[in-house]
Coordinates of C-alpha atoms in Angstrom, one line a residue:
Chain A
X269 CA 93.5 41.5 64.3
X270 CA 93.6 44.1 62.4
X271 CA 92.2 47.4 62.7
X272 CA 92.1 48.1 59.1
X273 CA 90.9 44.6 56.3
X274 CA 93.9 44.2 53.2
X275 CA 91.8 46.7 51.2
X276 CA 91.1 49.5 53.3
X277 CA 94.4 49.3 55.0
X278 CA 96.2 49.6 51.9
X279 CA 94.8 52.4 50.4
X280 CA 94.9 54.4 53.6
X281 CA 98.7 53.4 52.9
X282 CA 98.8 55.0 49.0
X283 CA 96.8 58.0 50.5
X284 CA 100.0 58.4 52.8
X285 CA 102.3 59.1 50.0
X286 CA 100.5 62.3 48.8
X287 CA 102.5 65.0 50.3
X288 CA 100.4 66.9 54.6
X289 CA 98.4 63.6 53.8
X290 CA 98.9 61.8 57.4
X291 CA 96.5 59.0 59.0
X292 CA 93.4 60.0 59.3
X293 CA 93.2 62.0 56.4
X294 CA 94.7 58.8 54.7
X295 CA 91.6 57.1 56.5
X296 CA 89.1 59.9 55.8
X297 CA 90.1 60.4 52.0
X298 CA 90.1 55.5 51.9
X299 CA 85.9 56.2 53.3
X300 CA 85.5 58.5 51.0
X301 CA 86.3 56.1 47.8
X302 CA 84.2 53.0 50.1
X303 CA 81.6 55.6 49.8
X304 CA 82.1 56.4 45.8
X305 CA 79.9 54.9 43.2
X306 CA 81.4 52.2 41.4
X307 CA 81.8 54.2 38.2
X308 CA 83.8 57.6 40.1
X309 CA 86.3 55.3 41.4
X310 CA 87.4 53.7 38.0
X311 CA 87.7 57.0 36.2
X312 CA 89.6 58.5 39.6
X313 CA 92.3 55.7 39.0
X314 CA 92.1 55.7 34.9
X315 CA 93.2 59.5 35.8
X316 CA 95.9 58.6 37.5
X317 CA 97.0 56.1 35.3
X318 CA 96.3 58.9 31.8
X319 CA 98.1 61.8 34.0
X320 CA 100.7 59.6 35.0
X321 CA 101.6 58.1 30.9
X322 CA 100.0 60.7 28.8
X323 CA 101.8 63.9 30.7
X324 CA 104.9 64.8 29.5
X325 CA 107.7 67.4 29.1
X326 CA 108.2 69.7 26.1
X327 CA 110.5 69.2 24.3
X328 CA 111.9 72.4 24.1
X329 CA 111.2 74.1 27.5
X330 CA 110.6 71.1 30.4
X331 CA 107.7 73.0 31.0
X332 CA 104.4 69.7 31.3
X333 CA 102.7 68.5 27.4
X334 CA 100.5 66.5 26.1
X335 CA 102.5 66.1 22.9
X336 CA 106.5 66.8 21.6
X337 CA 106.5 70.4 21.6
X338 CA 104.0 72.2 25.2
X339 CA 101.0 75.1 23.4
X340 CA 103.0 77.8 24.5
X341 CA 106.1 76.7 23.2
X342 CA 103.9 76.2 19.3
X343 CA 101.8 79.7 20.3
X344 CA 104.6 82.5 21.7
X345 CA 107.1 83.8 19.7
X346 CA 110.2 82.6 22.0
X347 CA 111.5 86.6 22.3
X348 CA 111.2 86.8 25.7
X349 CA 112.2 83.3 27.9
X350 CA 110.9 83.5 32.0
X351 CA 113.0 81.0 33.3
X352 CA 111.4 78.3 36.5
X353 CA 112.8 76.1 38.2
X354 CA 109.5 73.7 37.7
X355 CA 106.7 73.0 35.9
X356 CA 103.6 74.0 38.5
X357 CA 105.5 77.5 38.3
X358 CA 104.8 77.7 34.9
X359 CA 101.0 77.6 35.7
X360 CA 101.4 79.9 38.2
X361 CA 102.6 81.8 36.1
X362 CA 99.8 81.4 33.5
X363 CA 97.0 82.3 35.5
X364 CA 98.6 85.7 36.1
X365 CA 97.6 86.3 32.3
X366 CA 99.6 88.8 32.2
X367 CA 103.4 87.1 30.8
X368 CA 103.0 86.8 26.7
X369 CA 106.6 85.1 26.2
X370 CA 107.3 81.2 26.4
X371 CA 108.9 79.5 28.9
X372 CA 112.3 77.2 30.1
X373 CA 111.9 74.8 33.1
X374 CA 115.0 74.0 34.9
X375 CA 113.9 71.4 36.9
X376 CA 115.4 71.9 39.2
X377 CA 118.0 74.7 41.5
X378 CA 121.7 74.9 42.2
X379 CA 121.8 73.3 45.7
X380 CA 125.8 72.4 46.5
X381 CA 124.8 70.7 50.1
X382 CA 121.8 68.6 47.8
X383 CA 125.8 67.8 45.8
X384 CA 122.8 69.6 42.7
X385 CA 125.5 71.5 40.5
X386 CA 124.7 73.4 37.1
X387 CA 125.2 70.1 35.2
X388 CA 122.2 69.0 36.3
X389 CA 119.7 70.9 35.7
X390 CA 118.6 72.1 32.0
X391 CA 120.6 74.6 31.5
X392 CA 122.6 73.9 28.8
X393 CA 119.2 73.8 26.8
X394 CA 118.9 77.5 27.9
X395 CA 121.7 78.1 26.2
X396 CA 121.7 76.6 22.9
X397 CA 117.6 77.8 22.8
X398 CA 120.0 81.5 23.9
X399 CA 122.6 80.4 20.5
X400 CA 120.4 79.8 17.4
X401 CA 119.0 83.3 18.4
X402 CA 115.7 85.8 18.6
X403 CA 115.6 86.4 23.0
X404 CA 115.5 89.6 23.1
X405 CA 115.0 89.3 27.2
X406 CA 115.4 86.6 29.7
X407 CA 113.6 86.4 33.0
X408 CA 114.8 84.7 36.1
X409 CA 111.2 83.5 37.4
X410 CA 113.3 81.5 40.6
X411 CA 111.8 81.2 44.0
X412 CA 113.5 84.1 46.5
X413 CA 114.9 81.8 48.2
X414 CA 118.7 80.7 48.6
X415 CA 118.6 77.7 45.8
X416 CA 116.5 80.1 43.7
X417 CA 119.1 83.7 43.6
X418 CA 121.9 81.4 43.7
X419 CA 120.6 80.5 40.4
X420 CA 120.0 83.3 38.5
X421 CA 123.3 84.7 39.8
X422 CA 124.7 82.3 37.4
X423 CA 122.7 82.2 34.5
X424 CA 122.3 86.0 34.3
X425 CA 126.5 85.7 34.5
X426 CA 126.3 83.5 31.6
X427 CA 123.8 85.4 29.0
X428 CA 124.4 88.6 29.6
X429 CA 127.9 89.1 28.4
X430 CA 125.9 86.8 25.7
X431 CA 124.2 91.3 25.4
X432 CA 120.5 89.4 25.8
X433 CA 118.6 92.3 28.7
X434 CA 118.5 89.8 32.0
X435 CA 115.8 90.4 34.5
X436 CA 114.6 89.4 37.6
X437 CA 111.3 88.8 39.2
X438 CA 110.9 92.0 41.7
X439 CA 111.0 91.3 45.6
X440 CA 109.8 93.3 48.0
X441 CA 106.5 93.9 50.8
X442 CA 103.3 91.3 49.3
X443 CA 100.3 92.6 48.6
X444 CA 97.6 93.7 50.6
X445 CA 100.1 93.1 53.7
X446 CA 100.5 95.3 57.0
X447 CA 104.2 96.6 57.1
X448 CA 104.3 95.4 60.9
X449 CA 104.1 91.5 60.3
X450 CA 105.8 91.5 57.1
X451 CA 109.1 89.3 57.8
X452 CA 112.7 91.1 57.7
X453 CA 114.1 89.9 54.8
X454 CA 110.9 91.6 52.4
X455 CA 111.2 95.1 54.1
X456 CA 114.9 95.6 53.8
X457 CA 114.3 94.5 49.8
X458 CA 111.6 97.0 50.5
X459 CA 113.8 100.2 51.1
X460 CA 116.4 99.1 49.0
X461 CA 114.8 98.6 46.9
X462 CA 112.6 101.2 47.1
X463 CA 111.2 103.6 43.4
X464 CA 111.7 107.3 42.9
X465 CA 108.1 108.0 43.0
Chain B
X1220 CA 94.5 78.5 26.4
X1221 CA 93.9 76.1 29.2
X1222 CA 95.8 76.3 32.7
X1223 CA 96.3 73.2 32.9
X1224 CA 96.1 70.2 29.7
X1225 CA 93.7 67.7 29.9
X1226 CA 95.6 64.8 31.9
X1227 CA 96.2 67.3 34.6
X1228 CA 93.3 69.1 34.5
X1229 CA 91.1 65.7 35.5
X1230 CA 93.1 64.3 38.1
X1231 CA 93.0 67.1 39.6
X1232 CA 89.6 66.8 39.4
X1233 CA 89.8 63.6 41.2
X1234 CA 91.4 64.8 44.2
X1235 CA 88.6 67.6 44.7
X1236 CA 86.3 65.5 45.8
X1237 CA 88.4 63.7 48.2
X1238 CA 86.7 66.1 51.9
X1239 CA 88.4 68.7 52.6
X1240 CA 90.7 68.7 49.7
X1241 CA 90.4 72.3 47.9
X1242 CA 91.9 72.8 44.4
X1243 CA 95.6 74.3 46.1
X1244 CA 95.8 71.0 48.2
X1245 CA 94.2 68.8 44.9
X1246 CA 97.0 70.6 42.5
X1247 CA 99.9 68.6 44.8
X1248 CA 98.3 66.1 45.0
X1249 CA 98.3 66.1 41.3
X1250 CA 102.0 66.7 40.6
X1251 CA 103.2 64.3 43.3
X1252 CA 101.6 61.9 41.3
X1253 CA 103.2 62.3 38.4
X1254 CA 106.1 62.9 39.9
X1255 CA 105.5 59.6 41.2
X1256 CA 107.4 56.1 39.5
X1257 CA 104.4 54.4 36.7
X1258 CA 105.1 51.2 38.6
X1259 CA 103.8 54.1 42.5
X1260 CA 100.3 55.4 40.5
X1261 CA 99.5 52.5 39.3
X1262 CA 99.3 50.3 42.6
X1263 CA 97.8 54.2 44.1
X1264 CA 94.7 53.2 41.1
X1265 CA 95.1 49.6 42.2
X1266 CA 94.5 50.4 45.2
X1267 CA 92.1 52.6 44.3
X1268 CA 90.2 50.0 42.4
X1269 CA 90.7 47.1 44.4
X1270 CA 89.1 48.8 47.6
X1271 CA 85.8 49.8 46.3
X1272 CA 85.9 45.9 44.8
X1273 CA 87.1 44.1 48.0
X1274 CA 85.1 46.4 50.8
X1275 CA 81.8 44.3 51.1
X1276 CA 80.2 44.8 54.1
X1277 CA 79.7 42.4 56.9
X1278 CA 76.2 40.3 56.4
X1279 CA 75.4 39.9 60.2
X1280 CA 76.7 43.6 61.9
X1281 CA 77.3 45.4 58.5
X1282 CA 80.6 46.4 59.2
X1283 CA 82.7 46.1 56.6
X1284 CA 84.3 42.9 55.7
X1285 CA 85.9 41.5 53.4
X1286 CA 84.3 38.5 53.4
X1287 CA 80.0 37.7 53.6
X1288 CA 81.7 37.7 57.4
X1289 CA 83.7 40.5 59.2
X1290 CA 86.8 39.0 61.3
X1291 CA 84.9 40.2 64.2
X1292 CA 81.6 38.6 64.2
X1293 CA 83.6 35.4 63.5
X1294 CA 85.7 35.2 66.2
X1295 CA 83.5 37.5 69.1
X1296 CA 80.8 36.1 71.4
X1297 CA 77.8 38.0 70.5
X1298 CA 76.6 38.1 74.5
X1299 CA 77.7 42.6 73.7
X1300 CA 76.1 44.5 71.3
X1301 CA 78.6 47.9 71.0
X1302 CA 76.4 49.7 68.4
X1303 CA 77.4 53.1 66.0
X1304 CA 76.7 55.1 63.6
X1305 CA 79.1 54.3 60.3
X1306 CA 82.1 51.7 59.9
X1307 CA 84.6 54.2 60.7
X1308 CA 83.7 53.7 63.9
X1309 CA 84.1 50.8 64.9
X1310 CA 88.3 51.5 63.3
X1311 CA 87.5 54.0 66.5
X1312 CA 87.3 51.6 68.2
X1313 CA 88.8 48.5 67.7
X1314 CA 92.0 50.7 68.5
X1315 CA 91.4 51.1 71.5
X1316 CA 92.5 47.5 71.8
X1317 CA 89.5 47.8 75.0
X1318 CA 86.7 46.2 74.0
X1319 CA 85.5 41.7 73.4
X1320 CA 82.8 41.6 72.0
X1321 CA 80.5 42.9 68.5
X1322 CA 79.4 45.6 66.3
X1323 CA 76.2 46.3 64.9
X1324 CA 76.4 48.9 62.3
X1325 CA 74.2 51.6 61.9
X1326 CA 74.4 53.1 58.4
X1327 CA 73.0 56.5 59.3
X1328 CA 71.1 58.2 62.5
X1329 CA 67.5 58.7 62.6
X1330 CA 67.3 62.6 61.8
X1331 CA 63.7 63.5 60.6
X1332 CA 65.0 67.3 59.5
X1333 CA 66.8 64.8 56.8
X1334 CA 64.5 62.9 56.2
X1335 CA 66.1 60.0 57.6
X1336 CA 62.9 58.2 60.1
X1337 CA 64.1 55.2 61.6
X1338 CA 63.1 52.3 58.9
X1339 CA 66.4 54.5 57.0
X1340 CA 68.7 53.2 59.1
X1341 CA 69.4 49.4 60.2
X1342 CA 67.8 49.2 63.6
X1343 CA 65.8 46.1 61.7
X1344 CA 68.0 43.8 61.7
X1345 CA 69.4 44.6 65.7
X1346 CA 66.4 43.8 66.5
X1347 CA 66.5 40.7 64.5
X1348 CA 70.3 39.9 66.7
X1349 CA 68.4 40.1 69.8
X1350 CA 66.0 37.7 68.3
X1351 CA 67.7 34.7 68.4
X1352 CA 69.2 35.2 71.6
X1353 CA 72.7 35.9 73.7
X1354 CA 72.7 38.9 73.8
X1355 CA 73.2 40.0 77.1
X1356 CA 74.0 43.4 76.9
X1357 CA 73.6 46.5 74.5
X1358 CA 76.3 49.0 74.4
X1359 CA 74.5 52.6 72.3
X1360 CA 77.9 53.9 70.8
X1361 CA 76.8 56.8 68.4
X1362 CA 78.3 60.3 68.8
X1363 CA 77.4 62.0 70.8
X1364 CA 75.1 65.3 69.2
X1365 CA 70.6 65.6 68.7
X1366 CA 70.7 63.1 66.3
X1367 CA 72.9 60.6 68.3
X1368 CA 71.6 61.4 71.0
X1369 CA 67.8 60.0 69.4
X1370 CA 68.7 57.0 67.8
X1371 CA 70.6 55.7 71.0
X1372 CA 67.1 56.9 73.0
X1373 CA 64.9 55.1 70.1
X1374 CA 67.1 52.1 70.5
X1375 CA 66.3 52.3 73.9
X1376 CA 63.4 52.2 74.3
X1377 CA 62.8 49.4 71.6
X1378 CA 64.8 46.4 73.5
X1379 CA 65.0 47.7 77.1
X1380 CA 61.5 46.1 77.7
X1381 CA 62.7 42.9 76.8
X1382 CA 64.6 43.0 79.5
X1383 CA 68.9 43.8 77.8
X1384 CA 70.8 45.7 79.8
X1385 CA 71.1 48.8 77.7
X1386 CA 74.3 51.5 78.6
X1387 CA 75.0 54.5 76.7
X1388 CA 79.3 56.0 76.5
X1389 CA 80.1 58.4 79.3
X1390 CA 79.8 62.0 78.7
X1391 CA 82.4 64.8 79.6
X1392 CA 86.0 66.1 80.5
X1393 CA 87.7 65.2 77.3
X1394 CA 90.3 63.9 79.8
X1395 CA 94.1 66.1 79.4
X1396 CA 92.2 69.6 78.6
X1397 CA 91.2 72.5 80.4
X1398 CA 88.4 73.0 82.4
X1399 CA 88.2 77.0 81.0
X1400 CA 88.2 75.7 78.5
X1401 CA 86.2 73.1 77.7
X1402 CA 82.4 73.3 76.3
X1403 CA 79.5 74.0 78.4
X1404 CA 77.5 71.3 76.5
X1405 CA 80.5 68.5 77.8
X1406 CA 81.0 71.1 81.3
X1407 CA 77.1 70.8 82.4
X1408 CA 77.2 66.8 81.7
X1409 CA 80.3 66.2 83.7
X1410 CA 77.8 67.8 86.8
X1411 CA 75.3 65.8 86.1
X1412 CA 76.4 62.4 85.6
X1413 CA 79.3 63.3 88.3
X1414 CA 80.7 60.7 90.4
X1415 CA 80.7 60.2 93.6
X1416 CA 84.4 59.3 95.5

C-alpha cells in the first residue's frame, strides 16, 4: 500500500523541487495546502501561473519586468550602470534605496569550468548600451567569488579603454562582525584595501 | 518604486504562508518558479489545485482519502484501532510498515485553553465504530504532550468500561540518544516505565 494517496504524493513531489526543501518540509507544505480554504489554494496556484506568464525580462537591462522595458530603465538616468549577475541582485540593491542609476543584468558569469564563456552572458548588450553614449560610470557588482571577479576583470578590460570610469564594490570586513570570526580572505582584503584616515 | 514587480511580489506573498517560510526563503522559491520551464510551473499549480480538490477524508476513520472510504479501511481488519490526532500521524505510522490494523483520526485533541472540548473532536465516531462490535484493542497514539495525554485518558475512561483492551504508545528514551542529553521528562518516564529483564 502506498503511504501517500496520489494527489498528496504528487504535491509533495512538486514542493520537493524547491531549493532547500527536503521530503519532510515538502510534506509539511502539502499538509498546509490541504488545510487551506479552497479560495486560498486557488489563489496560490494562480500566483504560480501568473508569475511564470507575466514576468518577462527588460529588453534594455535584462531585469525582471512586467512589460518590455522595466520601471528602472523607464524612469532613471542611464549615466551610471550597475552590472550584476542575476535579476535578484537588482532586487537586493534596490532594497537599499541608495542607488539611483540603472542596471545591467548579465544572466550569468564567465565560468570556463562550466563551459560559460564571455559570449554566453549578456556582455554584448552592455557594450551596445555604452556605444550609444551618455554612460559616465559602470559599477561592477558581480559576486565576490572567482567567477564574479573574473567577469568583472574581463568587462573592465573591455570598457576602460573607452574612457569610462569603471568601479568595483568594496570588499572587506562585513559591518557588525568580530575580527576574530571574519574569514581570512575578507580580512586580508580589508588590510590590502585599508583607507587612510 | 516597488522593489518587486506585482507577479513576483504576489508569489512571494503566497509562499510566505507556508509553515516556516520567511521572506528570504519565499523569494528563493519564487525565483525558482520563475526559472522553471512553463510546463513545470503549470504542473506545480495543478498539483495544488488537485490536492485541494481530490483529497477527502475517509468517512469511517477520518484519514486522507481519494474516495469515500480510504484504502486502509477497505483492506484491513478492524480488530485493532489506532487513535491519532491528525491524518499525517497515520502517514508517519504507515511508513514504519509495522502496524496492520486500522486508524481513527480525531482531527484534534482536547484543549480547554483553546476552547476545544471532547465534542469538538471525532470521539463520537470512534464510539460508534466500537458499538458496531468486533474491536478487540484500541491503541492511543496521540502525541506525548499535555493535550495528547489528556485526550488519551479521556477516551480510555470511556472505552475501558466496555471491556475493550486499551493501550498507549510507550514513552521513554528515544533510541540512539545519549542519556546525558535526554530531556528530563522522558528520562523520568523511562525510569517509571522500566522493564524487568
